[in-house]
XYZ file of C-alpha atoms in Angstrom:
371
model
C 27.761 27.931 -15.717
C 30.933 25.993 -15.034
C 32.072 23.986 -12.028
C 34.186 26.947 -10.912
C 31.017 28.943 -10.261
C 30.355 26.656 -7.298
C 33.619 27.452 -5.514
C 32.431 29.688 -2.656
C 33.629 33.074 -1.471
C 35.613 33.442 1.732
C 33.497 32.379 4.694
C 32.928 35.348 6.968
C 30.870 33.847 9.794
C 32.152 31.592 12.551
C 29.783 28.759 13.448
C 30.964 26.450 16.231
C 28.269 23.804 16.001
C 24.753 23.160 14.870
C 22.290 20.798 13.308
C 20.251 20.854 10.083
C 17.647 18.447 8.711
C 16.399 17.941 5.176
C 14.072 15.428 3.601
C 14.629 14.644 -0.052
C 12.669 12.346 -2.375
C 13.697 9.622 -4.729
C 12.909 9.974 -8.425
C 12.078 7.666 -11.298
C 13.642 8.288 -14.693
C 11.417 8.226 -17.770
C 14.344 8.575 -20.164
C 17.166 6.649 -18.500
C 20.719 7.689 -17.675
C 23.072 4.739 -18.140
C 26.764 5.337 -18.652
C 28.914 8.134 -17.292
C 32.141 9.957 -17.949
C 34.696 11.254 -15.474
C 33.342 13.360 -12.574
C 29.857 11.855 -12.752
C 29.072 13.452 -16.107
C 26.278 11.567 -17.895
C 26.792 10.018 -21.314
C 23.218 10.916 -22.215
C 20.449 13.200 -20.939
C 17.621 11.940 -18.729
C 14.292 13.172 -17.427
C 12.547 11.992 -14.278
C 9.416 12.288 -12.210
C 10.240 13.396 -8.675
C 8.438 11.165 -6.191
C 6.507 12.312 -3.136
C 6.413 9.627 -0.435
C 9.632 7.677 -1.115
C 12.171 9.907 0.578
C 15.124 10.123 2.917
C 15.267 12.347 5.984
C 18.793 13.285 7.034
C 19.940 15.218 10.068
C 23.496 16.549 9.962
C 25.047 17.488 13.307
C 28.306 19.416 13.047
C 30.874 20.741 15.512
C 34.267 22.440 15.114
C 37.336 20.217 15.573
C 41.077 20.728 15.904
C 42.393 18.300 13.270
C 42.139 19.982 9.874
C 43.859 17.206 7.906
C 41.107 14.603 7.751
C 37.387 14.201 7.254
C 35.693 13.055 10.443
C 32.163 11.680 10.391
C 29.880 8.920 11.619
C 26.839 7.555 9.796
C 23.630 6.139 11.267
C 20.710 4.556 9.409
C 17.510 4.201 11.429
C 19.540 4.734 14.621
C 22.065 2.009 13.795
C 25.692 2.865 13.104
C 26.560 2.004 9.496
C 30.300 1.892 8.928
C 29.742 0.182 5.562
C 28.283 3.479 4.285
C 31.471 5.379 5.144
C 33.588 4.598 2.044
C 30.957 6.040 -0.304
C 30.566 9.166 1.829
C 34.348 9.511 2.128
C 34.585 9.473 -1.673
C 31.787 12.027 -1.876
C 33.503 14.386 0.587
C 36.771 14.119 -1.331
C 34.994 15.026 -4.565
C 33.149 18.039 -3.151
C 35.806 19.482 -0.819
C 36.945 22.086 -3.351
C 33.350 23.386 -3.436
C 32.811 23.086 0.340
C 36.193 23.969 1.854
C 34.835 23.909 5.417
C 34.440 20.125 5.457
C 37.656 19.278 7.346
C 36.964 21.953 9.956
C 34.002 20.036 11.397
C 33.122 16.669 12.809
C 29.829 15.418 11.360
C 27.235 12.986 12.609
C 24.930 11.919 9.784
C 21.608 10.455 10.915
C 19.428 9.200 8.117
C 16.227 7.222 7.649
C 14.228 6.149 4.613
C 10.506 5.714 4.105
C 11.288 2.677 1.921
C 13.590 -0.373 2.107
C 17.278 0.355 1.537
C 18.708 -1.311 -1.621
C 15.223 -2.277 -2.735
C 15.537 -0.941 -6.259
C 14.091 2.390 -5.204
C 16.835 4.951 -5.671
C 17.964 5.363 -2.059
C 21.286 6.782 -3.250
C 19.359 9.551 -5.042
C 17.331 10.589 -2.019
C 20.163 9.963 0.440
C 22.916 11.858 -1.356
C 20.613 14.744 -2.258
C 19.499 15.072 1.376
C 23.127 15.110 2.525
C 24.076 17.669 -0.131
C 21.233 19.931 1.000
C 22.337 19.652 4.637
C 25.871 20.638 3.663
C 24.536 23.586 1.679
C 22.607 24.740 4.745
C 25.841 24.648 6.746
C 27.603 26.678 4.068
C 24.771 29.189 4.020
C 25.361 29.803 7.738
C 29.057 30.389 7.055
C 28.482 33.040 4.400
C 27.687 36.474 5.771
C 25.305 37.881 3.167
C 26.445 41.438 3.901
C 30.025 40.810 2.761
C 29.641 38.493 -0.232
C 32.190 39.060 -2.985
C 31.367 36.361 -5.540
C 28.796 35.220 -8.066
C 26.410 34.469 -5.225
C 25.777 38.238 -5.289
C 23.803 39.707 -2.401
C 22.657 36.455 -0.847
C 22.758 32.722 -1.352
C 19.463 32.783 -3.217
C 17.204 29.812 -3.755
C 18.115 29.256 -7.400
C 21.855 29.171 -6.720
C 21.299 27.094 -3.568
C 19.335 24.474 -5.503
C 21.754 24.437 -8.418
C 24.749 23.922 -6.176
C 22.933 21.310 -4.087
C 22.094 19.425 -7.297
C 25.682 19.826 -8.521
C 27.061 18.438 -5.241
C 24.505 15.608 -5.081
C 25.557 14.541 -8.575
C 29.092 13.987 -7.313
C 27.717 11.498 -4.789
C 25.202 9.749 -7.049
C 24.345 10.848 -10.558
C 20.578 10.463 -10.243
C 20.635 12.373 -6.928
C 20.893 15.641 -8.860
C 17.304 15.052 -10.028
C 15.889 14.912 -6.481
C 16.343 18.519 -5.336
C 13.278 19.899 -7.121
C 10.243 18.610 -9.018
C 8.030 17.644 -10.622
C 9.854 16.901 -13.885
C 13.634 17.269 -13.858
C 16.076 17.124 -16.766
C 19.742 16.280 -16.309
C 22.266 16.218 -19.124
C 23.022 18.595 -21.948
C 20.727 18.154 -24.930
C 19.826 20.594 -27.684
C 16.095 19.934 -27.311
C 15.898 21.314 -23.738
C 16.871 24.946 -23.210
C 19.141 25.419 -20.190
C 19.973 21.719 -19.855
C 23.416 20.959 -18.486
C 25.586 18.048 -17.437
C 26.423 19.819 -14.159
C 23.049 19.703 -12.380
C 19.365 18.958 -12.831
C 16.958 21.646 -14.036
C 13.193 21.927 -13.816
C 11.566 20.917 -17.097
C 10.955 24.338 -18.715
C 8.072 23.640 -21.110
C 4.311 23.221 -20.990
C 2.996 19.991 -19.455
C -0.542 18.740 -20.148
C -3.004 18.204 -17.312
C -2.873 14.452 -18.015
C 0.551 14.365 -16.374
C -0.356 16.330 -13.267
C -0.607 14.209 -10.104
C 0.697 11.208 -12.050
C 0.728 8.044 -9.965
C 3.577 5.602 -9.349
C 2.812 2.363 -7.516
C 6.079 0.578 -6.798
C 5.859 -3.206 -6.696
C 8.639 -4.587 -4.482
C 9.455 -7.799 -6.323
C 12.822 -8.180 -4.617
C 13.831 -6.163 -1.552
C 17.326 -7.647 -1.337
C 20.652 -6.123 -2.330
C 21.156 -5.731 -6.070
C 23.459 -8.310 -7.652
C 25.376 -5.594 -9.497
C 25.857 -2.046 -8.247
C 24.813 0.863 -10.429
C 28.426 2.084 -10.494
C 29.623 -1.199 -11.979
C 26.723 -1.179 -14.434
C 27.477 2.355 -15.626
C 31.135 1.494 -16.147
C 30.186 -1.445 -18.360
C 28.874 1.058 -20.904
C 32.498 1.895 -21.725
C 33.216 0.075 -25.009
C 29.709 -1.414 -25.005
C 28.938 -2.390 -28.625
C 25.578 -0.566 -28.601
C 26.530 2.393 -26.402
C 26.631 5.164 -29.002
C 23.327 4.130 -30.560
C 21.777 4.063 -27.084
C 23.051 7.554 -26.243
C 21.607 8.899 -29.506
C 18.298 7.152 -28.773
C 18.043 8.925 -25.400
C 18.408 12.337 -27.082
C 15.750 11.384 -29.656
C 13.343 10.073 -27.011
C 13.708 13.225 -24.945
C 12.952 15.307 -28.023
C 9.846 13.179 -28.719
C 8.746 13.403 -25.100
C 8.556 17.206 -25.334
C 5.648 17.024 -27.751
C 4.012 14.183 -25.825
C 4.123 16.058 -22.523
C 2.562 19.112 -24.158
C -0.169 17.248 -26.052
C -1.078 14.825 -23.263
C -0.728 11.769 -25.542
C -0.778 8.976 -22.954
C -0.342 6.145 -25.470
C 2.808 7.706 -26.897
C 4.055 8.413 -23.358
C 3.617 4.766 -22.405
C 5.460 3.583 -25.508
C 8.542 5.707 -24.830
C 8.649 5.012 -21.094
C 8.366 1.249 -21.506
C 10.870 1.183 -24.362
C 13.337 3.133 -22.222
C 12.945 0.665 -19.340
C 13.505 -2.356 -21.568
C 16.429 -0.696 -23.332
C 18.104 -0.070 -19.974
C 17.919 -3.761 -19.153
C 18.950 -4.697 -22.690
C 22.156 -2.724 -22.146
C 22.815 -4.782 -19.005
C 22.144 -8.057 -20.787
C 24.474 -7.192 -23.669
C 27.410 -5.791 -21.702
C 30.505 -7.840 -20.940
C 30.207 -9.218 -18.355
C 26.441 -9.410 -18.824
C 23.836 -9.591 -16.084
C 20.071 -9.800 -15.564
C 18.425 -7.860 -12.742
C 14.834 -8.668 -13.638
C 13.242 -11.588 -11.814
C 10.580 -14.012 -13.114
C 7.920 -12.039 -11.234
C 9.094 -8.842 -12.947
C 8.204 -10.387 -16.298
C 4.921 -11.746 -14.965
C 3.921 -8.247 -13.874
C 4.877 -6.720 -17.216
C 2.802 -9.242 -19.124
C -0.159 -8.725 -16.791
C 0.062 -4.953 -17.364
C 0.093 -5.420 -21.134
C -2.908 -7.774 -21.011
C -4.889 -5.403 -18.767
C -4.092 -2.400 -20.955
C -5.151 -4.278 -24.099
C -8.375 -5.408 -22.458
C -9.450 -2.130 -20.822
C -7.850 0.647 -22.871
C -6.673 2.260 -19.623
C -3.361 4.113 -19.718
C -1.277 1.985 -17.394
C 2.423 1.471 -18.088
C 5.578 0.348 -16.325
C 9.127 1.440 -15.933
C 12.134 -0.122 -14.233
C 15.266 1.124 -12.575
C 18.403 -1.014 -12.409
C 16.653 -3.707 -10.398
C 13.751 -6.138 -10.287
C 11.045 -3.863 -8.916
C 8.340 -2.463 -11.158
C 7.131 1.130 -11.131
C 3.523 1.109 -12.357
C 2.691 4.511 -13.849
C -0.803 5.821 -14.545
C -2.787 9.090 -14.686
C -4.629 10.165 -11.572
C -7.988 10.233 -13.363
C -7.747 6.454 -13.949
C -6.300 5.625 -10.554
C -9.343 3.948 -9.001
C -9.669 1.163 -11.590
C -5.936 0.708 -12.031
C -5.180 0.533 -8.328
C -7.900 -2.074 -7.930
C -6.194 -4.112 -10.689
C -2.814 -3.718 -9.003
C -4.142 -4.913 -5.674
C -6.087 -7.845 -7.088
C -3.684 -9.032 -9.805
C -0.158 -7.712 -9.282
C 0.532 -7.541 -5.542
C 0.676 -11.354 -5.473
C 3.983 -11.116 -7.358
C 5.549 -8.818 -4.738
C 7.877 -10.071 -2.033
C 5.687 -10.541 1.051
C 2.945 -8.638 -0.772
C 4.765 -5.349 -0.270
C 4.181 -2.343 -2.494
C 4.288 1.454 -2.163
C 1.739 3.913 -3.540
C 3.437 7.124 -4.605
C 2.887 10.018 -6.995
C 4.646 13.010 -8.463
C 6.217 15.292 -5.872
C 7.851 18.682 -5.911
C 11.260 18.207 -4.356
C 13.094 18.451 -1.081
C 12.138 20.337 2.077
C 14.082 21.591 5.054
C 12.661 20.376 8.346
C 12.534 22.921 11.139
C 12.371 21.694 14.717
């Protein structure tokens, strides 16, 4: 597919107003995406676990308006008007207008809420932008009369096309958002080792996955719930002319290839090695960019060392990964969850800000909420 495949047919249904609601999860990358080209195209492929409890619920209210020259929208987070969110959404609407040509015909009210702290290191942009993209797709679906379709959508806006376009649109708002539409394992970025992989949108991982990775657990330790010192956008841009960039991009392809065999065989030790290496490599790229920066906190390192000591002592298959922030995602198989969660609560929660942590696990993507 190409981007042109997401330009819609002529809308044949008139819809004056309405409201749609979607909830969409965050995700945690196992092989990290860091560095992007023009139009939110990734420099390297990534694969992520879709989460279950960490999600955003967005309601989009829309009504026809007279002015067709400008985007018109308001944004609310937890009932509070958030004008500081508007520039990012304005940029998103400008990027996707060619694929959603109805946008200037409506006034939108975007009401959103998260099940986790905003800017906490949990990917709120992933869940938020994917939820908004899904709402906009639901509006478009109402505008397309399935009896008169004359494009690649064929007889109806089917689920596969709907999800692909939603992922494609979400990517234009936040790269990692394209991995939040479906679950449980999602690949984004063209790589020869994954059939059907593409830079345009996320795809469901198409190969066999061992039972060891079913119901995998992710306990998120909130080391620092404040705003990140450096935005992900700035961080991605620092990969341009980074001295180690090309080697890193090649490493991501190699790690994804290795992960295929690991996911099939159920080798938890090998899984832990790749996931932890990927997390540390991500932060190594930040520390060796120019300008350089460190997002880990002292308690992040304390937690990592505690995890390593516990794993060495017990032989249990606990590991960690990090996003572009200080918080630690503690990953472990469901069959070992009782002992590992007890360790987390007794030894690791003390390093969290105000003792806050979130217990999550693999999820299976977004859902439309019907009222």
